[in-house]
Every structure is written in structure tokens, then in C-alpha cells.
CSV table of C-alpha atoms in Angstrom, one decimal:
chain,number,residue,atom,x,y,z
A,1,MET,CA,-44.7,-11.8,-29.3
A,2,GLY,CA,-46.0,-8.4,-30.3
A,3,ASP,CA,-42.5,-7.3,-31.2
A,4,ILE,CA,-42.0,-10.4,-33.4
A,5,GLN,CA,-45.2,-9.8,-35.3
A,6,PHE,CA,-44.3,-6.1,-35.9
A,7,VAL,CA,-40.8,-7.1,-37.0
A,8,MET,CA,-42.2,-9.6,-39.6
A,9,ASP,CA,-44.7,-7.0,-40.8
A,10,THR,CA,-41.8,-4.5,-41.2
A,11,LEU,CA,-39.6,-6.9,-43.2
A,12,ARG,CA,-42.5,-7.8,-45.5
A,13,TYR,CA,-43.4,-4.1,-46.0
A,14,TYR,CA,-39.9,-3.1,-47.1
A,15,ALA,CA,-39.4,-6.3,-49.1
A,16,GLY,CA,-42.3,-5.0,-51.3
A,17,TYR,CA,-40.4,-1.7,-51.9
A,18,ALA,CA,-37.2,-3.3,-53.2
A,19,ASP,CA,-38.2,-3.0,-56.9
A,20,LYS,CA,-40.1,0.2,-56.6
A,21,ILE,CA,-37.4,2.7,-55.7
A,22,HIS,CA,-36.8,4.8,-58.8
A,23,GLY,CA,-36.3,8.4,-60.0
A,24,LYS,CA,-38.2,10.6,-62.4
A,25,THR,CA,-37.9,12.0,-65.8
A,26,ILE,CA,-38.1,15.8,-65.7
A,27,PRO,CA,-39.2,18.1,-68.5
A,28,VAL,CA,-36.6,20.9,-68.8
A,29,ASP,CA,-36.1,23.9,-71.1
A,30,GLY,CA,-33.9,23.4,-74.2
A,31,ASN,CA,-32.7,20.3,-76.0
A,32,PHE,CA,-32.0,18.3,-73.0
A,33,PHE,CA,-33.3,15.0,-71.5
A,34,THR,CA,-33.1,14.9,-67.7
A,35,TYR,CA,-33.8,12.2,-65.2
A,36,THR,CA,-33.1,11.4,-61.6
A,37,ARG,CA,-31.7,8.2,-59.9
A,38,HIS,CA,-32.2,7.2,-56.3
A,39,GLU,CA,-28.9,5.5,-55.4
A,40,PRO,CA,-27.9,3.7,-52.2
A,41,ILE,CA,-26.3,6.1,-49.8
A,42,GLY,CA,-23.6,3.5,-49.0
A,43,VAL,CA,-22.4,2.1,-45.7
A,44,CYS,CA,-25.0,2.7,-42.9
A,45,GLY,CA,-23.9,2.7,-39.2
A,46,MET,CA,-26.8,1.7,-37.0
A,47,ILE,CA,-26.6,2.3,-33.2
A,48,THR,CA,-29.6,0.7,-31.5
A,49,PRO,CA,-31.0,0.9,-28.0
A,50,TRP,CA,-31.7,-1.7,-25.3
A,51,ASN,CA,-35.5,-1.2,-24.8
A,52,PHE,CA,-36.6,-2.8,-28.1
A,53,PRO,CA,-33.4,-4.4,-29.3
A,54,LEU,CA,-34.8,-6.4,-32.2
A,55,LEU,CA,-37.5,-4.0,-33.4
A,56,THR,CA,-35.2,-1.0,-33.5
A,57,ALA,CA,-32.6,-2.9,-35.4
A,58,VAL,CA,-35.0,-4.2,-38.1
A,59,VAL,CA,-36.6,-0.8,-38.5
A,60,LYS,CA,-33.2,0.4,-39.7
A,61,LEU,CA,-32.0,-2.8,-41.4
A,62,ALA,CA,-35.1,-3.4,-43.6
A,63,PRO,CA,-35.2,0.0,-45.4
A,64,ALA,CA,-31.4,0.0,-45.7
A,65,LEU,CA,-31.4,-3.4,-47.4
A,66,CYS,CA,-34.2,-2.6,-49.8
A,67,CYS,CA,-32.4,0.5,-50.9
A,68,GLY,CA,-29.2,-1.5,-51.6
A,69,CYS,CA,-27.1,-0.4,-48.7
A,70,THR,CA,-24.7,-2.3,-46.5
A,71,MET,CA,-24.7,-1.8,-42.7
A,72,VAL,CA,-22.8,-2.1,-39.4
A,73,ASN,CA,-24.9,-2.4,-36.3
A,74,LYS,CA,-23.6,-1.5,-32.9
A,75,PRO,CA,-26.2,-2.8,-30.4
A,76,ALA,CA,-26.7,-1.5,-26.9
A,77,GLU,CA,-24.1,-3.1,-24.5
A,78,GLN,CA,-27.0,-4.1,-22.2
A,79,THR,CA,-28.7,-6.2,-25.0
A,80,PRO,CA,-26.3,-7.6,-27.6
A,81,LEU,CA,-27.5,-11.2,-27.7
A,82,THR,CA,-30.8,-10.4,-29.6
A,83,ILE,CA,-29.1,-9.0,-32.7
A,84,LEU,CA,-26.2,-11.5,-32.6
A,85,TYR,CA,-28.8,-14.3,-32.8
A,86,THR,CA,-30.5,-12.4,-35.6
A,87,ALA,CA,-27.1,-12.2,-37.4
A,88,SER,CA,-27.0,-16.0,-37.3
A,89,LEU,CA,-30.4,-16.1,-39.0
A,90,ILE,CA,-29.2,-13.6,-41.6
A,91,LYS,CA,-26.2,-15.9,-42.4
A,92,GLU,CA,-28.4,-18.9,-42.5
A,93,ALA,CA,-30.7,-17.1,-45.0
A,94,GLY,CA,-27.8,-16.7,-47.4
A,95,PHE,CA,-27.0,-13.0,-47.2
A,96,PRO,CA,-23.6,-12.2,-48.9
A,97,PRO,CA,-20.8,-11.7,-46.5
A,98,GLY,CA,-20.3,-8.1,-45.5
A,99,VAL,CA,-23.8,-6.9,-46.2
A,100,VAL,CA,-24.9,-7.0,-42.5
A,101,ASN,CA,-22.2,-6.6,-39.8
A,102,ILE,CA,-22.6,-6.7,-36.0
A,103,VAL,CA,-20.0,-4.9,-33.8
A,104,PRO,CA,-20.9,-5.2,-30.1
A,105,GLY,CA,-19.2,-2.8,-27.8
A,106,TYR,CA,-19.6,0.3,-25.6
A,107,GLY,CA,-21.0,3.6,-26.8
A,108,PRO,CA,-17.9,5.8,-26.4
A,109,THR,CA,-15.6,3.2,-28.1
A,110,ALA,CA,-17.5,1.2,-30.7
A,111,GLY,CA,-20.3,3.7,-31.2
A,112,GLY,CA,-17.8,6.6,-31.2
A,113,ALA,CA,-15.6,4.9,-33.8
A,114,LEU,CA,-18.6,4.2,-36.1
A,115,SER,CA,-19.8,7.8,-35.8
A,116,GLU,CA,-16.4,9.3,-36.6
A,117,HIS,CA,-15.5,6.8,-39.4
A,118,MET,CA,-14.7,8.5,-42.7
A,119,ASP,CA,-16.1,5.6,-44.7
A,120,VAL,CA,-19.5,5.5,-43.0
A,121,ASP,CA,-22.1,7.4,-45.0
A,122,LEU,CA,-25.0,7.5,-42.6
A,123,ILE,CA,-25.5,7.1,-38.9
A,124,THR,CA,-29.0,6.1,-37.8
A,125,PHE,CA,-29.4,6.2,-34.0
A,126,THR,CA,-32.2,5.6,-31.5
A,127,GLY,CA,-31.5,6.7,-28.0
A,128,SER,CA,-31.1,9.7,-25.8
A,129,THR,CA,-30.9,13.3,-26.9
A,130,GLU,CA,-27.6,13.6,-25.1
A,131,VAL,CA,-26.0,10.9,-27.2
A,132,GLY,CA,-27.7,12.2,-30.3
A,133,ARG,CA,-25.9,15.5,-29.9
A,134,ILE,CA,-22.6,13.7,-29.7
A,135,ILE,CA,-23.3,11.7,-32.9
A,136,GLN,CA,-24.2,14.9,-34.8
A,137,GLN,CA,-21.0,16.6,-33.6
A,138,ALA,CA,-19.0,13.5,-34.8
A,139,SER,CA,-20.6,13.9,-38.2
A,140,GLY,CA,-19.5,17.5,-38.3
A,141,THR,CA,-15.9,16.8,-37.4
A,142,SER,CA,-15.5,13.8,-39.7
A,143,ASN,CA,-17.0,13.5,-43.2
A,144,LEU,CA,-20.4,15.3,-42.7
A,145,LYS,CA,-22.2,11.9,-42.9
A,146,ARG,CA,-25.9,12.0,-42.9
A,147,VAL,CA,-27.6,11.4,-39.5
A,148,CYS,CA,-31.0,10.1,-38.7
A,149,LEU,CA,-31.8,10.5,-35.0
A,150,GLU,CA,-34.8,9.2,-33.0
A,151,LEU,CA,-34.2,10.7,-29.6
A,152,GLY,CA,-35.9,11.4,-26.3
A,153,GLY,CA,-39.4,12.5,-25.6
A,154,LYS,CA,-41.8,13.9,-22.9
A,155,SER,CA,-45.0,13.3,-24.7
A,156,PRO,CA,-48.3,15.1,-23.8
A,157,ASN,CA,-51.5,13.1,-23.5
A,158,ILE,CA,-54.5,15.4,-23.4
A,159,ILE,CA,-57.8,14.1,-21.9
A,160,PHE,CA,-60.8,16.3,-22.5
A,161,SER,CA,-63.9,16.0,-20.2
A,162,ASP,CA,-66.2,14.5,-22.9
A,163,VAL,CA,-64.3,11.2,-23.0
A,164,ASP,CA,-65.3,7.7,-22.1
A,165,MET,CA,-63.6,7.8,-18.7
A,166,ASP,CA,-62.7,4.1,-18.3
A,167,TYR,CA,-61.4,3.9,-21.9
A,168,ALA,CA,-59.2,7.0,-21.5
A,169,VAL,CA,-57.9,5.8,-18.1
A,170,ASP,CA,-57.0,2.5,-19.6
A,171,ASN,CA,-55.2,4.0,-22.6
A,172,ALA,CA,-53.3,6.6,-20.5
A,173,HIS,CA,-52.2,3.7,-18.2
A,174,LYS,CA,-50.9,1.7,-21.1
A,175,GLY,CA,-49.2,4.8,-22.5
A,176,VAL,CA,-47.0,5.1,-19.5
A,177,PHE,CA,-46.6,1.7,-17.9
A,178,PHE,CA,-46.1,-0.4,-21.1
A,179,ASN,CA,-42.6,-2.0,-21.1
A,180,MET,CA,-42.0,-0.7,-17.5
A,181,GLY,CA,-42.2,2.9,-18.9
A,182,GLN,CA,-39.0,2.3,-21.0
A,183,VAL,CA,-40.6,3.7,-24.1
A,184,CYS,CA,-39.5,6.9,-26.0
A,185,VAL,CA,-43.1,7.9,-26.8
A,186,ALA,CA,-44.5,7.2,-23.3
A,187,GLY,CA,-47.3,9.7,-22.5
A,188,THR,CA,-45.7,10.9,-19.3
A,189,ARG,CA,-47.2,14.4,-19.4
A,190,LEU,CA,-50.9,13.6,-18.8
A,191,PHE,CA,-53.1,16.7,-19.0
A,192,VAL,CA,-56.7,16.1,-17.7
A,193,GLN,CA,-59.5,18.7,-17.9
A,194,GLU,CA,-60.4,20.0,-14.5
A,195,ASP,CA,-64.0,18.9,-14.3
A,196,ILE,CA,-63.1,15.2,-14.5
A,197,TYR,CA,-59.6,15.5,-12.9
A,198,ASP,CA,-60.4,14.1,-9.5
A,199,GLU,CA,-62.3,11.1,-10.8
A,200,PHE,CA,-59.6,10.4,-13.4
A,201,VAL,CA,-56.9,10.5,-10.8
A,202,LYS,CA,-58.9,8.1,-8.6
A,203,LYS,CA,-59.4,5.6,-11.4
A,204,SER,CA,-55.8,5.8,-12.5
A,205,VAL,CA,-54.5,5.1,-9.0
A,206,GLU,CA,-56.8,2.1,-8.8
A,207,LYS,CA,-55.5,0.7,-12.0
A,208,ALA,CA,-51.8,1.3,-11.1
A,209,LYS,CA,-52.3,-0.5,-7.8
A,210,LYS,CA,-53.6,-3.6,-9.6
A,211,ARG,CA,-50.7,-3.8,-12.1
A,212,THR,CA,-48.8,-7.1,-11.5
A,213,ILE,CA,-45.0,-6.8,-11.2
A,214,GLY,CA,-42.6,-9.7,-11.2
A,215,ASP,CA,-40.8,-12.3,-13.3
A,216,PRO,CA,-41.2,-11.2,-16.9
A,217,TYR,CA,-41.3,-14.9,-18.0
A,218,ASP,CA,-44.5,-15.3,-15.9
A,219,PRO,CA,-47.5,-14.7,-18.2
A,220,ALA,CA,-49.5,-13.4,-15.2
A,221,MET,CA,-47.1,-10.5,-14.8
A,222,GLU,CA,-47.7,-7.2,-16.6
A,223,SER,CA,-44.4,-5.5,-15.7
A,224,GLY,CA,-40.9,-6.8,-15.1
A,225,PRO,CA,-37.7,-5.1,-13.9
A,226,GLN,CA,-36.0,-2.0,-15.2
A,227,ILE,CA,-33.0,-2.6,-17.5
A,228,ASP,CA,-30.1,-2.1,-15.0
A,229,GLN,CA,-28.9,-0.4,-11.8
A,230,ASP,CA,-28.2,3.0,-13.5
A,231,GLN,CA,-31.8,3.3,-14.9
A,232,PHE,CA,-33.2,2.0,-11.6
A,233,ASP,CA,-31.3,4.6,-9.6
A,234,LYS,CA,-32.3,7.4,-12.0
A,235,ILE,CA,-36.0,6.6,-11.8
A,236,LEU,CA,-36.0,6.5,-8.0
A,237,GLU,CA,-34.1,9.8,-7.8
A,238,LEU,CA,-36.6,11.5,-10.1
A,239,ILE,CA,-39.5,10.1,-7.9
A,240,GLU,CA,-37.8,11.6,-4.9
A,241,SER,CA,-37.6,15.0,-6.7
A,242,GLY,CA,-41.3,14.9,-7.3
A,243,LYS,CA,-42.0,14.4,-3.6
A,244,LYS,CA,-39.6,17.3,-2.7
A,245,GLU,CA,-41.0,19.7,-5.2
A,246,GLY,CA,-44.6,19.3,-3.9
A,247,ALA,CA,-46.3,16.8,-6.2
A,248,LYS,CA,-48.8,14.5,-4.4
A,249,LEU,CA,-47.6,10.8,-4.4
A,250,GLU,CA,-50.9,8.8,-4.9
A,251,CYS,CA,-49.3,5.4,-5.0
A,252,GLY,CA,-46.0,3.6,-5.5
A,253,GLY,CA,-42.8,5.5,-5.4
A,254,SER,CA,-40.5,2.8,-4.0
A,255,ARG,CA,-38.6,-0.3,-4.9
A,256,LYS,CA,-40.8,-3.4,-5.3
A,257,GLY,CA,-39.4,-6.2,-3.1
A,258,ASP,CA,-35.8,-6.5,-2.0
A,259,LYS,CA,-34.3,-8.1,-5.1
A,260,GLY,CA,-33.8,-7.0,-8.7
A,261,TYR,CA,-34.6,-3.7,-10.3
A,262,PHE,CA,-38.3,-3.7,-9.8
A,263,ILE,CA,-40.1,-0.4,-9.1
A,264,GLU,CA,-43.7,0.0,-8.0
A,265,SER,CA,-46.2,1.5,-10.4
A,266,THR,CA,-46.2,5.2,-9.4
A,267,VAL,CA,-48.8,7.9,-9.8
A,268,PHE,CA,-48.3,11.6,-9.0
A,269,SER,CA,-51.1,14.2,-9.0
A,270,ASP,CA,-51.0,18.0,-8.5
A,271,VAL,CA,-48.0,18.1,-10.8
A,272,GLN,CA,-46.8,21.5,-12.0
A,273,ASP,CA,-45.1,22.1,-15.3
A,274,ASN,CA,-41.9,23.4,-13.7
A,275,MET,CA,-41.2,20.2,-11.7
A,276,ARG,CA,-38.5,17.9,-12.9
A,277,ILE,CA,-40.9,14.9,-13.2
A,278,ALA,CA,-42.9,17.1,-15.7
A,279,LYS,CA,-39.9,18.1,-17.7
A,280,GLU,CA,-37.3,15.3,-17.8
A,281,GLU,CA,-37.6,11.9,-19.5
A,282,ILE,CA,-38.0,9.4,-16.7
A,283,PHE,CA,-38.1,6.2,-18.7
A,284,GLY,CA,-39.8,4.4,-15.9
A,285,PRO,CA,-43.2,3.4,-14.5
A,286,VAL,CA,-44.1,6.9,-13.3
A,287,GLN,CA,-47.4,8.7,-14.3
A,288,GLN,CA,-47.7,12.5,-13.8
A,289,ILE,CA,-51.3,13.8,-13.9
A,290,MET,CA,-51.7,17.6,-14.5
A,291,LYS,CA,-54.9,19.7,-14.6
A,292,PHE,CA,-56.0,22.1,-17.3
A,293,LYS,CA,-59.0,24.3,-18.0
A,294,THR,CA,-59.2,25.4,-21.7
A,295,LEU,CA,-58.1,24.1,-25.1
A,296,GLU,CA,-55.9,27.1,-25.7
A,297,GLU,CA,-54.2,26.7,-22.3
A,298,VAL,CA,-53.4,23.0,-22.8
A,299,ILE,CA,-52.0,23.5,-26.3
A,300,GLU,CA,-49.6,26.1,-25.0
A,301,ARG,CA,-48.5,24.0,-22.1
A,302,ALA,CA,-48.2,20.8,-24.2
A,303,ASN,CA,-45.9,22.6,-26.6
A,304,ASN,CA,-43.8,24.1,-23.9
A,305,THR,CA,-41.0,21.5,-24.0
A,306,SER,CA,-37.8,20.9,-25.9
A,307,TYR,CA,-39.1,17.6,-27.0
A,308,GLY,CA,-41.6,16.8,-29.8
A,309,LEU,CA,-41.7,13.0,-30.4
A,310,ALA,CA,-45.3,12.1,-29.9
A,311,ALA,CA,-48.6,13.3,-28.4
A,312,ALA,CA,-52.2,12.2,-28.0
A,313,VAL,CA,-55.7,13.7,-27.5
A,314,PHE,CA,-58.8,12.0,-26.2
A,315,THR,CA,-62.2,13.6,-27.1
A,316,LYS,CA,-65.5,12.7,-28.7
A,317,ASP,CA,-65.4,16.1,-30.6
A,318,ILE,CA,-63.7,15.5,-34.0
A,319,ASP,CA,-63.3,19.2,-34.6
A,320,LYS,CA,-61.5,19.6,-31.3
A,321,ALA,CA,-59.4,16.5,-32.0
A,322,ILE,CA,-58.2,17.9,-35.4
A,323,ALA,CA,-57.6,21.4,-34.1
A,324,VAL,CA,-55.4,20.1,-31.2
A,325,SER,CA,-53.6,17.6,-33.5
A,326,ASN,CA,-52.7,20.3,-36.0
A,327,ALA,CA,-51.5,22.6,-33.2
A,328,LEU,CA,-49.3,20.1,-31.3
A,329,GLN,CA,-45.6,20.2,-32.1
A,330,ALA,CA,-44.9,16.5,-32.4
A,331,GLY,CA,-44.0,14.0,-35.1
A,332,THR,CA,-46.8,11.7,-34.2
A,333,VAL,CA,-50.3,12.5,-32.8
A,334,TRP,CA,-52.7,9.8,-31.7
A,335,VAL,CA,-56.4,10.5,-31.4
A,336,ASN,CA,-58.4,8.3,-29.0
A,337,CYS,CA,-55.6,5.8,-28.9
A,338,TYR,CA,-52.0,5.6,-27.7
A,339,GLY,CA,-48.8,4.1,-29.0
A,340,GLU,CA,-50.3,2.6,-32.2
A,341,ALA,CA,-47.3,2.1,-34.5
A,342,LYS,CA,-47.6,0.6,-38.0
A,343,PRO,CA,-44.8,-0.1,-40.5
A,344,GLN,CA,-46.6,2.1,-43.1
A,345,CYS,CA,-46.6,5.2,-40.9
A,346,PRO,CA,-43.6,7.5,-40.6
A,347,HIS,CA,-42.2,8.1,-37.1
A,348,GLY,CA,-39.8,10.8,-35.9
A,349,GLY,CA,-39.5,13.9,-33.8
A,350,PHE,CA,-39.8,17.6,-33.9
A,351,LYS,CA,-37.3,19.8,-32.0
A,352,MET,CA,-34.8,17.9,-29.8
A,353,SER,CA,-36.6,14.6,-30.4
A,354,GLY,CA,-34.7,13.9,-33.5
A,355,ILE,CA,-33.9,14.4,-37.2
A,356,GLY,CA,-35.4,12.4,-40.1
A,357,ARG,CA,-38.0,9.7,-40.2
A,358,GLU,CA,-38.3,5.9,-39.7
A,359,PHE,CA,-41.0,3.6,-41.0
A,360,GLY,CA,-43.1,4.1,-44.1
A,361,GLU,CA,-42.1,5.3,-47.5
A,362,TYR,CA,-40.5,8.4,-45.9
A,363,ALA,CA,-37.7,6.3,-44.3
A,364,LEU,CA,-36.4,5.4,-47.8
A,365,GLN,CA,-35.2,9.0,-48.2
A,366,GLU,CA,-32.7,8.5,-45.4
A,367,TYR,CA,-31.0,5.6,-47.2
A,368,THR,CA,-30.7,7.0,-50.7
A,369,GLU,CA,-28.9,9.8,-52.6
A,370,ILE,CA,-30.7,11.6,-55.5
A,371,LYS,CA,-28.6,12.0,-58.6
A,372,THR,CA,-29.6,14.2,-61.5
A,373,VAL,CA,-28.5,13.2,-65.0
A,374,THR,CA,-28.9,15.7,-67.9
A,375,ILE,CA,-28.2,14.6,-71.5
A,376,LYS,CA,-27.8,17.0,-74.5
A,377,ILE,CA,-29.9,15.8,-77.4
A,378,PRO,CA,-30.2,17.0,-81.0
A,379,HIS,CA,-33.8,18.1,-80.7
A,380,LYS,CA,-37.0,17.4,-78.9
A,381,CYS,CA,-39.9,15.7,-80.5
């Protein structure tokens, strides 16, 4: 239900922008009158992922509509039904034919055709960095269409020793295990200051062991299965790499039960920065807890990644919080909270976590072209 509320809030937010997108008049030298127009970019190709199939579609659809664009959505092949049902609601609401189009299919075929199409003016994609590279290459070999990419992450979550321990443990837990860890901004590089490290690990393990895993339709369950066999196998393989490379498995680490794609809530301690579980996006219920000493050290280590989607810092010292937030190379930084997304706030990545921004007023820039009009006039008053 949280997704549904966020979707409604996003639609209402961008509906309010529909009559507020405009250019400027610009004073220029000479007898000229100059103004700009913000015009719809045109046909938008939207390639959306499986982990939040409705939310990620609406985050693209809403600003595109309010800017006057048409769109073609290629949903993830694992979760096409959500957006197909949404399309029936769009038709019921009375949208003109051709404004919103849904084309289910596989990535290399349907997604590839959309990315390479000469009449598509923008591709907006949420998914892996690997596929994001392919889409950007397709833009370069076709019509140089604009791309907006929200890609992978390996987000640092920094816990200083002055925190409220239970509050920080709870937020760090949610930052990793929410949606079975299948979240691009998951705080999977957890840096904990050394003088509270042992206690933090102990409390984190206790919390992970208590997490209920089972039928996602059962309200008593906190976690369900992973999306499919491929993701299930990838997570277990990375867990095995953590064991082999010397991280300490505190709990979990195996399949839950003997049916379905359920994985135990897993916690590793004594994780080193060069281990695969500390570098690669796992996209599963696996928490890595690393130790640090100083502010300067943790900033350098937190930024030592090819990703830059999100980050967080927990401390009671506001000066420290601001200093760390300003130093982190990430598109979003949370202070004393984790994963708080709002329709008004822009979201996107630094480095290999993406290009462009979604949400907020900034997203409108992705769906418009700016035209400059200069008119010769007899004289200026």
C-alpha cells in the first residue's frame, strides 16, 4: 500500500505542474526581443524494472504527460501485468489513443528496438548499469536520443559512535532488508565506528534473526521471495564469495525452506573493502558491516566506488552530518534516516549510477527541449 500512496502523490504533484511549464523573456543587446519556450521532447521510451513495477512507471509517465509528451513503456518481462492493468485504467480515464502505449517483451528485443528507434526522442531507463551502457550505446548509433538512466548502486551508510544505537540499527536494517534487498538505493556498505562496532553487529544480528520470511500475502511476513531463479542464484553465489574471502557470517547465508526463492536474512561482519560483497550490487537480503576509525577515513572509503546513487550518515553532531553529506559523492544523502523518498525531491546518481534526475521539478528538464526565439523590433522602449 505504500507504493500506491506514493504513486498517487506523484501523479498529483506533476498534475499541478501541467500549466506551470514555461520559458523566460531575456533582455538582450540591440533592438531585439528574445524569449524561450519549453517544448515537449516528443516520444519517450520508458524501460522499467521489476522491483517496483508501478512506481517506476509512474515516476516516468507523470512528468512526461505534464510536459505534453507521448510514451511507449516496455515493462520488465518478469512483471508486465501491473502496467498492463494500469493501461486499462488509463483507457478508462479517457486518455486519447496513442498517448500511452505498452509494449511487453524481452530486453534485447523489445527494449533494444525501442532504444535504437529513430523516432524515439528520449529513453528513460531504471535498471542495471550493464544495461544502461547498452542503452547509451544504442543512442549513439541511432539518432543521439536523450537518455535518462537510474542505474545500480552500492550505497554507503555511515554510523558514528554518538548515535542512538537502537534507532541506527533499526534504520540500517530497513535500509538493507526492505523489499528483500531488491532496492537500488539499499545501504549495503554499512560503515560503523570502531568503538560501537561489536555492539552494533550483535544488535543487527538479533534483528535479522527475528525477521519473518514467507508468503508475501501474509501480513505477518516482513519478507517474501526473490524475484526469480537467476536473482536467487546470484545472491547465493555472492554469499558464498563472502565466506571464501574471509568475511564472518554472523547469521543466515542459505536458502530458507525447500520451496520458492526464499533466502535467509544474512549478516556479515569483518568485511573488507576489496571483497566482492563490499563492491558488487547484490540486490538481496545481505548486510555487510565494516569498521572505521575516523571521519576522514570513512569519507575516502565511502567514495571509493564506481557507484554514486545514495548514501546516509547517522550522528547527533549536525556539523559532522553536513560535512560528511557535502563530501559524499552521491545523488541523495540521508541524515539520521534511510530511504525517505518524496515526489518533490530529485533522485539520480553520480558516476556509474546514472544520468539525469527523476522526481521533483528537476525531472521536467528531461522531458522538454528549450527553444530560443529572437525577434527584430524597430526600437526598444
